[in-house]
XYZ file of C-alpha atoms in Angstrom:
265
model
C 4.695 15.205 -14.898
C 4.547 12.753 -18.100
C 6.963 10.244 -16.135
C 4.926 10.869 -13.250
C 1.698 10.013 -14.963
C 2.980 6.740 -17.155
C 4.690 5.755 -13.872
C 1.501 5.930 -12.205
C -0.389 4.094 -14.683
C 1.932 1.202 -15.387
C 1.980 0.975 -10.966
C -1.525 0.704 -10.591
C -2.194 -1.558 -13.871
C 0.628 -4.072 -12.442
C -0.848 -4.119 -8.708
C -4.445 -4.526 -9.983
C -3.338 -7.294 -12.475
C -1.015 -8.998 -9.326
C -4.374 -9.007 -6.976
C -6.678 -10.159 -9.499
C -4.229 -13.303 -11.294
C -4.694 -15.210 -8.276
C -3.802 -16.168 -4.383
C -0.266 -17.592 -5.604
C 0.602 -14.280 -7.691
C -0.967 -12.037 -5.245
C 1.234 -13.400 -2.028
C 4.133 -13.991 -4.092
C 3.916 -10.109 -5.107
C 3.663 -8.929 -1.667
C 6.242 -10.943 -0.276
C 8.730 -9.139 -2.805
C 6.999 -5.973 -2.368
C 7.507 -6.115 1.558
C 10.819 -7.199 1.674
C 11.878 -4.496 -0.966
C 10.307 -1.853 1.378
C 12.478 -2.879 4.353
C 15.599 -2.646 2.093
C 14.332 0.627 0.883
C 13.901 1.559 4.455
C 17.438 0.493 5.362
C 18.708 2.154 2.772
C 17.073 5.623 3.622
C 17.933 5.640 7.101
C 21.637 4.419 7.002
C 24.124 6.820 7.882
C 27.736 7.495 9.391
C 26.496 6.564 12.883
C 22.785 4.170 11.981
C 24.028 1.340 10.399
C 21.300 -1.232 10.000
C 22.341 -4.964 9.834
C 20.616 -4.771 6.260
C 21.230 -8.688 5.593
C 19.732 -9.948 8.272
C 16.963 -7.495 8.337
C 16.171 -8.264 5.325
C 16.361 -12.122 5.252
C 14.187 -11.851 8.425
C 11.332 -9.943 6.817
C 11.633 -12.345 3.746
C 11.068 -15.037 5.543
C 8.699 -14.175 7.938
C 6.610 -12.943 4.627
C 7.140 -16.085 2.945
C 5.801 -17.921 6.619
C 2.561 -15.707 6.273
C 2.013 -15.910 2.681
C 2.117 -19.954 2.828
C -0.060 -19.988 5.815
C -2.912 -17.922 3.757
C -2.582 -20.401 0.634
C -2.665 -23.236 2.908
C 0.840 -24.391 2.688
C 2.639 -26.264 5.357
C 5.080 -23.623 6.784
C 6.043 -24.899 10.282
C 9.642 -25.265 9.191
C 9.721 -21.883 7.570
C 8.352 -20.402 10.660
C 11.213 -22.067 12.931
C 13.525 -20.332 10.393
C 12.164 -16.691 10.288
C 13.148 -16.323 14.162
C 16.344 -17.391 13.580
C 17.954 -14.409 11.764
C 15.711 -12.037 14.078
C 17.819 -13.530 17.104
C 20.968 -13.374 15.900
C 20.438 -9.642 14.872
C 21.508 -9.062 18.347
C 24.331 -11.333 18.585
C 26.022 -9.884 15.336
C 25.732 -6.418 16.441
C 28.642 -7.778 19.057
C 31.068 -8.377 16.432
C 30.257 -4.956 14.883
C 32.957 -2.343 15.309
C 29.985 1.002 15.360
C 29.672 3.414 18.003
C 26.165 3.097 18.414
C 25.372 -1.035 18.392
C 22.012 -0.682 20.183
C 20.800 2.154 18.031
C 21.754 0.001 14.944
C 19.684 -3.108 16.067
C 16.520 -0.848 17.074
C 16.497 0.742 13.357
C 17.113 -3.160 12.296
C 13.998 -4.327 13.987
C 12.263 -0.997 13.222
C 12.360 -1.571 9.729
C 10.586 -4.982 10.507
C 7.959 -3.596 12.041
C 7.553 -0.526 10.136
C 7.998 -1.851 6.568
C 7.113 -5.122 6.842
C 4.342 -6.454 8.994
C 1.973 -4.181 7.256
C 2.222 -6.254 4.662
C 1.021 -9.185 6.244
C -2.153 -7.964 7.496
C -2.346 -6.223 3.751
C -1.949 -10.062 2.431
C -4.437 -11.232 5.408
C -7.272 -9.313 4.044
C -7.319 -11.398 0.560
C -7.967 -14.122 3.076
C -10.054 -13.030 6.042
C -13.221 -15.758 4.825
C -10.341 -18.382 4.382
C -10.356 -18.527 0.816
C -8.776 -16.108 -1.770
C -11.085 -12.924 -1.830
C -9.348 -10.212 -4.785
C -11.981 -8.019 -3.840
C -11.367 -7.000 -0.263
C -7.376 -6.029 -1.098
C -8.305 -4.617 -4.727
C -11.098 -2.242 -3.028
C -8.324 -1.217 -0.263
C -6.045 -0.203 -2.963
C -8.352 1.686 -4.981
C -9.840 3.394 -1.710
C -6.292 4.501 -0.769
C -5.703 5.868 -4.609
C -9.129 7.631 -4.376
C -8.053 9.079 -0.901
C -4.707 10.707 -2.143
C -6.418 11.642 -5.460
C -9.137 13.610 -3.377
C -6.384 15.024 -1.111
C -4.267 16.443 -3.784
C -7.042 17.861 -6.035
C -8.899 19.263 -2.742
C -5.764 20.527 -1.396
C -4.582 22.164 -4.517
C -8.064 23.589 -5.081
C -9.353 24.920 -1.633
C -6.207 24.131 0.619
C -5.514 27.003 3.086
C -5.099 25.458 6.707
C -2.274 23.434 7.112
C -2.463 20.177 8.813
C 1.380 19.341 9.820
C 3.087 22.099 8.665
C 6.056 21.266 10.363
C 6.146 17.728 8.783
C 4.597 18.008 5.795
C 4.009 21.606 4.380
C 1.994 21.050 1.644
C -0.563 18.803 3.122
C -4.008 20.673 4.365
C -6.936 19.954 6.560
C -9.234 20.673 3.378
C -7.028 18.232 1.162
C -7.812 15.734 4.081
C -11.227 16.226 4.283
C -11.398 15.837 0.497
C -9.763 12.932 0.354
C -11.726 10.954 2.943
C -14.839 12.251 1.125
C -13.962 10.879 -2.445
C -12.840 7.905 -0.763
C -16.725 7.525 0.946
C -18.135 8.244 -2.684
C -16.310 5.605 -4.202
C -16.967 3.085 -1.334
C -20.769 3.643 -2.016
C -20.572 1.854 -5.253
C -17.895 -0.600 -4.310
C -20.410 -2.984 -2.342
C -22.389 -2.571 -6.154
C -19.334 -4.246 -8.159
C -17.547 -5.710 -5.555
C -19.790 -7.120 -2.824
C -17.703 -8.619 -0.339
C -19.122 -6.251 2.144
C -22.192 -4.180 3.182
C -22.188 -0.551 1.691
C -21.945 0.906 5.526
C -18.596 -1.864 6.382
C -16.975 0.058 2.988
C -17.726 3.366 3.832
C -16.288 2.273 7.241
C -13.262 0.750 5.577
C -12.654 3.971 3.573
C -13.145 6.438 6.496
C -10.256 4.320 8.185
C -8.184 4.447 5.221
C -8.727 8.008 4.827
C -7.780 8.747 8.023
C -5.272 6.319 8.864
C -3.542 6.174 5.340
C -3.121 10.374 5.702
C -1.393 9.678 9.080
C 1.093 6.565 7.670
C 1.889 9.602 4.817
C 2.895 12.088 7.984
C 4.632 9.373 9.231
C 6.913 8.669 6.294
C 7.285 12.537 5.955
C 8.532 12.550 9.638
C 10.870 9.787 8.964
C 12.246 11.251 5.670
C 12.820 14.504 7.738
C 14.413 12.757 10.664
C 16.977 11.174 8.025
C 17.425 14.111 5.955
C 15.899 12.549 2.478
C 13.634 13.747 0.040
C 12.126 10.352 -1.288
C 12.663 7.117 0.427
C 14.079 5.664 -3.135
C 14.337 6.167 -6.860
C 12.911 2.846 -8.296
C 9.413 4.518 -9.483
C 10.488 7.394 -11.810
C 8.781 10.696 -10.962
C 7.315 9.095 -7.714
C 10.469 7.977 -5.596
C 10.361 5.153 -3.826
C 8.303 2.054 -3.011
C 7.644 3.186 0.892
C 6.232 6.865 -0.755
C 3.794 4.627 -2.807
C 2.843 2.548 0.304
C 3.205 4.982 3.177
C -0.882 4.828 3.469
C -1.048 1.392 3.363
C 1.657 0.652 6.466
C -0.632 2.148 9.036
C -4.260 1.613 7.281
C -4.046 -2.082 6.173
C -3.624 -3.371 9.680
C -6.548 -1.536 11.324
C -8.651 -2.462 8.093
C -7.758 -6.097 8.715
C -8.800 -5.892 12.286
C -11.663 -3.777 11.407
C -12.941 -6.809 9.283
C -11.877 -9.648 11.554
C -14.376 -7.926 14.019
C -17.128 -7.458 12.218
């Protein structure tokens, strides 16, 4: 528990710092995090009969993330954009030369890794530039609400949890924990307009509800994936917490939806 608490403290402190230090630090950090998550995904799913094209998948994710990051900070990224597509097409061709029993399955897992673990970070980076100029308070508010939802779900689940949410997928999650997480996120959202501005109070509350609902579903999807491939954690880079995907599983589904919501309003 002590190791988990120390790791969690430094993990949160580092993320807050990279968001507040400015646009270049923000996009550079999340390009690396997104790429690391893709690599972690490939390590997690790799088995005797599942052999994703790791190098090409990681290079593709890195180039795509760099393309969006460069666009966000208004760097001419046309050349990067063309190059980002090359490894994706090479994945199909490379599978022809690999002596594996399920080449189509390998391609599918390689591309799924890009969609599942890299694309959500494109939208998360986009949150910082949704008004064209960098605003750290939108991605920071997103992270705070995500962490608040997790904390509320844990506390409510431990104190009142009785009715299982998805016992087949995650036996520890309960409806009471789910509701507690959303409610605590909404309570925090009530104060974000006062301290962060950027959105109205109702808009922050809407973002909190989206994160509470779809962040939980993202967590369940990752649990389903881990059960499917027979692993407990996505990795071991964060002592006491597992891997990066274990920490960002809620972001993977919530970030694109929050981005689309804010674009609509």
